[in-house]
Short mmCIF file of C-alpha atoms in Angstrom, two decimals:
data_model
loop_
_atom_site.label_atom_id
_atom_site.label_comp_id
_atom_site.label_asym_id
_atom_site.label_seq_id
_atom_site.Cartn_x
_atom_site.Cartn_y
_atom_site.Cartn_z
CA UNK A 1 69.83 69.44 122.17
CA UNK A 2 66.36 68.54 120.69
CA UNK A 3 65.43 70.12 117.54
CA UNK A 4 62.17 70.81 116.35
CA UNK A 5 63.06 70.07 112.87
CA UNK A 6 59.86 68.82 111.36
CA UNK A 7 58.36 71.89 110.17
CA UNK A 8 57.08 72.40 106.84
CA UNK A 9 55.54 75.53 106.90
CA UNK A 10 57.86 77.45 109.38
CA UNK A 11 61.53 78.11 108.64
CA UNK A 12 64.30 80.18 110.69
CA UNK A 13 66.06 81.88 107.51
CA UNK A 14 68.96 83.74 109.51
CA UNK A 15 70.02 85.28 112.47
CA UNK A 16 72.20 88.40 113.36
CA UNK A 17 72.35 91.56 115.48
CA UNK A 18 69.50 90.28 118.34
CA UNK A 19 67.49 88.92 115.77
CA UNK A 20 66.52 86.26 113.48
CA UNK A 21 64.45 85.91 109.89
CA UNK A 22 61.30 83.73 110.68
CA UNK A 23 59.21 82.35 107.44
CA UNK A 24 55.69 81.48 108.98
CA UNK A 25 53.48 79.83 106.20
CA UNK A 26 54.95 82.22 103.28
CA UNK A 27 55.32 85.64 105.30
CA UNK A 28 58.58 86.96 106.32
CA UNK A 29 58.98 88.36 110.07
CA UNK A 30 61.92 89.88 111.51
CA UNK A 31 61.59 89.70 115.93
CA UNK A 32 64.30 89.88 118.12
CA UNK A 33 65.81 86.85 120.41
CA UNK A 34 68.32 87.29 123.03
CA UNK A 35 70.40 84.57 122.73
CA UNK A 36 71.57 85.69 119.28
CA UNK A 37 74.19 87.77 119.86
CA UNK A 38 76.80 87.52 117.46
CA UNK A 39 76.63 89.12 113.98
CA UNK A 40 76.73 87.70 110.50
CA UNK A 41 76.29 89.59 107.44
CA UNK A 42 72.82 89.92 106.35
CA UNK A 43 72.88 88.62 102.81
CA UNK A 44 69.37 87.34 102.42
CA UNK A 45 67.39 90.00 100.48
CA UNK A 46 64.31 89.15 103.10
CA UNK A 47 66.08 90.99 105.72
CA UNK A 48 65.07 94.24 103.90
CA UNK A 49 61.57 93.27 102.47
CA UNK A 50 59.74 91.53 105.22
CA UNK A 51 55.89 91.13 106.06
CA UNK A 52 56.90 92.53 109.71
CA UNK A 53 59.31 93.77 112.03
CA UNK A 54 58.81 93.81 115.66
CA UNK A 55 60.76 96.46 117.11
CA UNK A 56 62.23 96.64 120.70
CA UNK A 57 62.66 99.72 122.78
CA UNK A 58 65.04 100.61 124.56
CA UNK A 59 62.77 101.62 127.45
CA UNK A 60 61.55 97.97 127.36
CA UNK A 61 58.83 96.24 125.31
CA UNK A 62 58.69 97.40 122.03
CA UNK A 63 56.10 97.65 118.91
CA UNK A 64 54.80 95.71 115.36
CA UNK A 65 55.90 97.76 112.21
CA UNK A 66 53.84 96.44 109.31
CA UNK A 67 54.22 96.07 105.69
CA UNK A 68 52.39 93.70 104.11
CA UNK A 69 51.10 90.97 106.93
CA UNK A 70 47.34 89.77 107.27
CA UNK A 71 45.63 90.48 110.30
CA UNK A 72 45.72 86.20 110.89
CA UNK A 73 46.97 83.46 108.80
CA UNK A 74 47.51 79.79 109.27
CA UNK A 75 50.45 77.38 110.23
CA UNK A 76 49.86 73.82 109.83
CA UNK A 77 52.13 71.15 111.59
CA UNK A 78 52.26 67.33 111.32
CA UNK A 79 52.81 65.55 113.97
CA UNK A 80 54.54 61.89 114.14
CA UNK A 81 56.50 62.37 110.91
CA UNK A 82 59.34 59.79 110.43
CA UNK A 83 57.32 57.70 113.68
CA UNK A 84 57.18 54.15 112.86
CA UNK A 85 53.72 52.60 113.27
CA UNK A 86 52.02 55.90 114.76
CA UNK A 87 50.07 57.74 112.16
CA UNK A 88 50.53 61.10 111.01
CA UNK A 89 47.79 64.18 112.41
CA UNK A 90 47.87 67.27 110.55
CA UNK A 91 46.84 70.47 113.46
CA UNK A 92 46.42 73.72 112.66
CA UNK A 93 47.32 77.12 114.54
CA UNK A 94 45.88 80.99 113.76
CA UNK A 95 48.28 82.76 113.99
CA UNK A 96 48.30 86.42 114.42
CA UNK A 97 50.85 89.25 115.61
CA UNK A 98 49.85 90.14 119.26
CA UNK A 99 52.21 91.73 122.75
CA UNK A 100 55.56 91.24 122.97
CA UNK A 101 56.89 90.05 119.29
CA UNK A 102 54.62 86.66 119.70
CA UNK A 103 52.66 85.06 116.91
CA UNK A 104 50.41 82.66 118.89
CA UNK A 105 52.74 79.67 118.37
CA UNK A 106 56.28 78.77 119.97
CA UNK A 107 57.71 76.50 116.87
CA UNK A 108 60.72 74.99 119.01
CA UNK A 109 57.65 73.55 121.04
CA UNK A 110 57.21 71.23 118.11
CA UNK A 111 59.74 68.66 119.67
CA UNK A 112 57.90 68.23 122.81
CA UNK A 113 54.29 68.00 120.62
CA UNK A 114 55.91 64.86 119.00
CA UNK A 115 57.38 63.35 121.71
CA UNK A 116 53.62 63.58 123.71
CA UNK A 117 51.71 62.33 120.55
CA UNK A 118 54.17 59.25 120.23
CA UNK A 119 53.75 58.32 124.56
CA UNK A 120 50.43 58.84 124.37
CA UNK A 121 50.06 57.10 121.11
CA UNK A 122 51.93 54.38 122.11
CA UNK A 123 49.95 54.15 125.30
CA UNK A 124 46.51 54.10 123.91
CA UNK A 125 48.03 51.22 120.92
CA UNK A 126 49.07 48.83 124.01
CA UNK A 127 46.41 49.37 126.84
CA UNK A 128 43.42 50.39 123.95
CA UNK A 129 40.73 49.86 127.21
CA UNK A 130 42.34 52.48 129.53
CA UNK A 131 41.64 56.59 128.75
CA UNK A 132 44.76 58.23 129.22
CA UNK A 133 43.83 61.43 130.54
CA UNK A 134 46.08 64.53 130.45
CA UNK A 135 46.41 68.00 132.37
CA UNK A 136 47.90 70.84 129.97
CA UNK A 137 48.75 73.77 132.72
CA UNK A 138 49.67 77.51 131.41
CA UNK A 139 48.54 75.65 128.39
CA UNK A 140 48.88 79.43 125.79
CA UNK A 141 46.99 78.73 122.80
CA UNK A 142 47.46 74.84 122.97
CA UNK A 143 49.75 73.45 121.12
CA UNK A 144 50.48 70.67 123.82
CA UNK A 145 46.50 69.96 123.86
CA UNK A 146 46.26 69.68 120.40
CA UNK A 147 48.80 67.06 120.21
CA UNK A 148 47.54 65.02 123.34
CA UNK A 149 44.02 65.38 121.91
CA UNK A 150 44.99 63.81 118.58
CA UNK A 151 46.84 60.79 119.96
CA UNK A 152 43.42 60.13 121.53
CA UNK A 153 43.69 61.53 125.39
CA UNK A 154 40.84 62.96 127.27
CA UNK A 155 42.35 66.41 127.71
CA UNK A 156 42.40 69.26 130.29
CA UNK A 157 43.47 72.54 128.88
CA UNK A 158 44.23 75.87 131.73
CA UNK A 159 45.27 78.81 131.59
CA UNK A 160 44.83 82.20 133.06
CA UNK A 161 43.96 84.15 130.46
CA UNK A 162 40.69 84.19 128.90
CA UNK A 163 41.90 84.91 125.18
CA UNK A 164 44.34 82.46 124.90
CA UNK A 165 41.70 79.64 126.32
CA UNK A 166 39.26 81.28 123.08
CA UNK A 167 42.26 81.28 120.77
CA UNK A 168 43.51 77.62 121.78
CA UNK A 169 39.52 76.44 121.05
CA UNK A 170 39.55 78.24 117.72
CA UNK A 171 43.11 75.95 117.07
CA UNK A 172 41.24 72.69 117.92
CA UNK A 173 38.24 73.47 115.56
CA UNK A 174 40.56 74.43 112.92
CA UNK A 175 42.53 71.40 113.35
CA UNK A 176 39.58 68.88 113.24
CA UNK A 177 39.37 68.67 117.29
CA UNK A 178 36.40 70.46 117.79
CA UNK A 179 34.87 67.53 119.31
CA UNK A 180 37.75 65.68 121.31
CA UNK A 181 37.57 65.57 124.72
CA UNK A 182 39.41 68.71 126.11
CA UNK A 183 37.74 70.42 128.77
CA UNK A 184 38.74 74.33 128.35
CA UNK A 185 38.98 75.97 131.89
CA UNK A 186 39.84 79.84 132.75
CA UNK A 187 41.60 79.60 135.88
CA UNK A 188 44.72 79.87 138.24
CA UNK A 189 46.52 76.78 137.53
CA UNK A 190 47.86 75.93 141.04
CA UNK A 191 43.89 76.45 142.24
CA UNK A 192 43.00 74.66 139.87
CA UNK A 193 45.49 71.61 141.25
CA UNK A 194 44.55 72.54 144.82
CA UNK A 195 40.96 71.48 143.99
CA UNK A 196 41.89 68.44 142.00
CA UNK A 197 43.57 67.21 144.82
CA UNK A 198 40.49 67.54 147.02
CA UNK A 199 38.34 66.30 143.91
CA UNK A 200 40.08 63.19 144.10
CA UNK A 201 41.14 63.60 140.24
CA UNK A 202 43.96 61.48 138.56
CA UNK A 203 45.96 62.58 135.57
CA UNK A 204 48.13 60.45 133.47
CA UNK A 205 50.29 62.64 132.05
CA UNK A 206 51.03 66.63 133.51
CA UNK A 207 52.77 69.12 130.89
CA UNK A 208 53.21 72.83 132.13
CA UNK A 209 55.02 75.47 130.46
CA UNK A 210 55.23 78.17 133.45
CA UNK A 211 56.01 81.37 132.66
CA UNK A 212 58.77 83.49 134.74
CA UNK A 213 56.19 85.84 136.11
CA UNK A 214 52.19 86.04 135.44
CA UNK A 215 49.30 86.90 137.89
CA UNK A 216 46.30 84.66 138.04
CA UNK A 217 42.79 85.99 137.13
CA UNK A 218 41.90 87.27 140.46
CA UNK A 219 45.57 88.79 140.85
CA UNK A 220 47.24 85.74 141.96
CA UNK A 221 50.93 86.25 141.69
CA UNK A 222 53.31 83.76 140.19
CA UNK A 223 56.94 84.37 140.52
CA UNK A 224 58.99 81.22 138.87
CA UNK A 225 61.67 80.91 141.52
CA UNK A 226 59.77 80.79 144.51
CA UNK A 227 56.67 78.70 142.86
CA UNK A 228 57.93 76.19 140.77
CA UNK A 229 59.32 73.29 143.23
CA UNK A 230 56.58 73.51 145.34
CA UNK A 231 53.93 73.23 142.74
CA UNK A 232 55.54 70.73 140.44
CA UNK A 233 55.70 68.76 144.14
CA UNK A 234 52.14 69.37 144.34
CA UNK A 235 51.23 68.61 140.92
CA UNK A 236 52.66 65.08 141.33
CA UNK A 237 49.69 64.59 143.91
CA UNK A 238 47.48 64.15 140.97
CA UNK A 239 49.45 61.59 139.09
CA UNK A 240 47.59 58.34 138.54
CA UNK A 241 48.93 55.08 139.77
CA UNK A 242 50.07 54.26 136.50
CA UNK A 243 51.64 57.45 135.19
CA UNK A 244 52.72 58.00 131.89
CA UNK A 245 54.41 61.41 131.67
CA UNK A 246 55.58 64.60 133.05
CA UNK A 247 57.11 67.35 131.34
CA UNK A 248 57.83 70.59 132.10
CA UNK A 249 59.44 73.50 129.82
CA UNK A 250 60.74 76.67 130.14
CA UNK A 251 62.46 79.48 128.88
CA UNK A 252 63.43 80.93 132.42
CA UNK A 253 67.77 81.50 132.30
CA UNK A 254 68.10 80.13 135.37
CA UNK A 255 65.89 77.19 135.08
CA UNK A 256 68.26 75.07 132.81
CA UNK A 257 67.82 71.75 131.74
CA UNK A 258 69.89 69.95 134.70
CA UNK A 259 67.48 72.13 137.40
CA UNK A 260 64.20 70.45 135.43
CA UNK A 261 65.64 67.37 135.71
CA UNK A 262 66.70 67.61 139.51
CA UNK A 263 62.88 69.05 140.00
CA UNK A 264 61.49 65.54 138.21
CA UNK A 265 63.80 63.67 139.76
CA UNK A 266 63.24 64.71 143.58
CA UNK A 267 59.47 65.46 143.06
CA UNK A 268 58.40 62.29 140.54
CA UNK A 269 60.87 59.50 140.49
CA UNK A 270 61.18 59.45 144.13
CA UNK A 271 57.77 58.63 144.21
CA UNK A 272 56.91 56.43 141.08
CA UNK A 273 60.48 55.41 140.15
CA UNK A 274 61.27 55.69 135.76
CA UNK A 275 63.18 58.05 134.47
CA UNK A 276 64.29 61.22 133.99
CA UNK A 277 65.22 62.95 130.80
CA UNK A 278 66.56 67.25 129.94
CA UNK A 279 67.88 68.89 127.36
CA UNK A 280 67.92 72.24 125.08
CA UNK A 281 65.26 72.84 122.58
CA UNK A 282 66.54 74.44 119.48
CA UNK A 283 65.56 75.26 116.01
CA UNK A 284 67.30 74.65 112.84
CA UNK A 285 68.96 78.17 110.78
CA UNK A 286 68.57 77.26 107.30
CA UNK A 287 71.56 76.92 104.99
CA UNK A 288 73.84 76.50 108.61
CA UNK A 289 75.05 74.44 111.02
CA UNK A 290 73.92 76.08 113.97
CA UNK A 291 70.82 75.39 116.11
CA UNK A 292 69.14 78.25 117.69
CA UNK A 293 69.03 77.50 121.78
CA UNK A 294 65.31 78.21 122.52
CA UNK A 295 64.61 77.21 126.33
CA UNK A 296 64.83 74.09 128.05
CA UNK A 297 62.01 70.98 128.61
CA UNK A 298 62.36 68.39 131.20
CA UNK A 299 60.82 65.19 131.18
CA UNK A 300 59.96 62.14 133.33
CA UNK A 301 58.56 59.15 131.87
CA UNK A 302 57.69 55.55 134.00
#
């Protein structure tokens, strides 16, 4: 399992009963996760004083209950801590309570953030004449763009949803990025592809983070089990002829690690040869040995 165990500002303080005990940046949330479901004695006086509690329903969904939470706050991250010879960038996320218990920021995502900033990094240090250019696809509020942006790629950011492209912009200004090279595109990813393929358009490095259902911005319907072979197959059409990367994550049960790998495998190595790499993604519970499984990433690399 890879742990995303670098934070500084963002802290799982317990878990019990569905849920777990977030600190983000000095306020206390209580949201529920599925994959906690064993009970443990709530002894941490936070689990009766927090900032918010999301609240699930038992017709589905479910609603904020606030006590004492700002509107929006910030969470800084740093990436390439404990990297040797790849400098440290500090980027910065608003975060702010929104559908479906989410804060704007998926914290276990911090593991694949470093691991992008070190390839690309590392990339950049040895060939310092060639761009590396990278396509981020269901890219949220860009967490994955931020980090390619800072090692120094020419970034594409897309996602469906108008509001996250605005929010993920608002991240890169806070974080100093307001003036990389990301291109920030409202659109359906796999028509987006489709026309990059016809462009002519070469990426470097892919990173998508599908999610199990979602419809495009003209309706287009994307169901995770029918659509993801075929269009990580037709993403590889885009690869350059010197790829660096290509990682996928999800948080899909029946897309586990071993299936991501088989995916890179079939769709990627066949084609350019390296390897391929899968695992867990977890986070730390403080004051405990266990990790917190939070979804799966896959990754090729040449």
């Amino acid at each position: 399992m890879r742990t995303a165990s670098n934070w500084k500002e963002y802290k799982v303080l317990d878990v019990s009963g569905g849920e777990k005990l977030e600190n983000w940046a000095g306020y206390t949330l209580i949201r529920p996760d599925p994959q906690v479901i064993w009970t443990s004695p709530k002894k941490l006086r936070a689990w009766r004083s927090p900032n918010a509690h999301y609240l699930r329903s038992s017709k589905g969904g479910g609603e904020w209950q606030f006590f004492d939470l700002p509107e929006t706050w910030e969470l800084h991250y740093t990436l390439g801590c404990g990297c040797d010879n790849i400098k440290p960038f500090d980027i910065c996320f608003h975060l702010k309570p929104f559908a479906f218990k989410h804060t704007g920021v998926f914290p276990e995502q911090a593991a694949n953030w470093d691991l992008s900033y070190k390839l690309i990094s590392e990339r950049i240090k040895s060939e310092p004449d060639r761009a590396v250019k990278v396509l981020n696809l269901f890219a949220y509020t860009g967490g994955a763009s931020l980090a390619a942006a800072a090692a120094g790629a020419e970034v594409t950011h897309v996602d469906a949803s108008k509001g996250m492209v605005a929010w993920a912009r608002e991240n890169a200004a806070s974080s100093g990025l307001g003036d990389a090279p990301i291109r920030w595109l409202v659109d359906d990813c796999r028509k987006f592809v489709e026309r990059e393929i016809r462009r002519g358009n070469k990426y470097d490095a892919i990173i998508m983070d599908p999610p199990s259902y979602g419809r495009g911005p003209k309706g287009e319907i994307w169901k995770i089990e029918d659509s993801i072979y075929p269009f990580v197959e037709l993403c590889a059409e885009i690869l350059s002829d010197k790829p660096l990367f290509y990682l996928i994550n999800s948080y899909t049960t029946g897309l586990q690690a071993g299936v991501l790998s088989a995916m890179l495998k079939l769709a990627v190595g066949s084609k350019f040869g390296g390897s391929c790499d899968a695992d867990e993604l977890g986070l730390p519970i403080e004051n405990s040995d266990i990790i917190l499984p939070a979804g799966a990433s896959g990754i090729w690399t040449a």
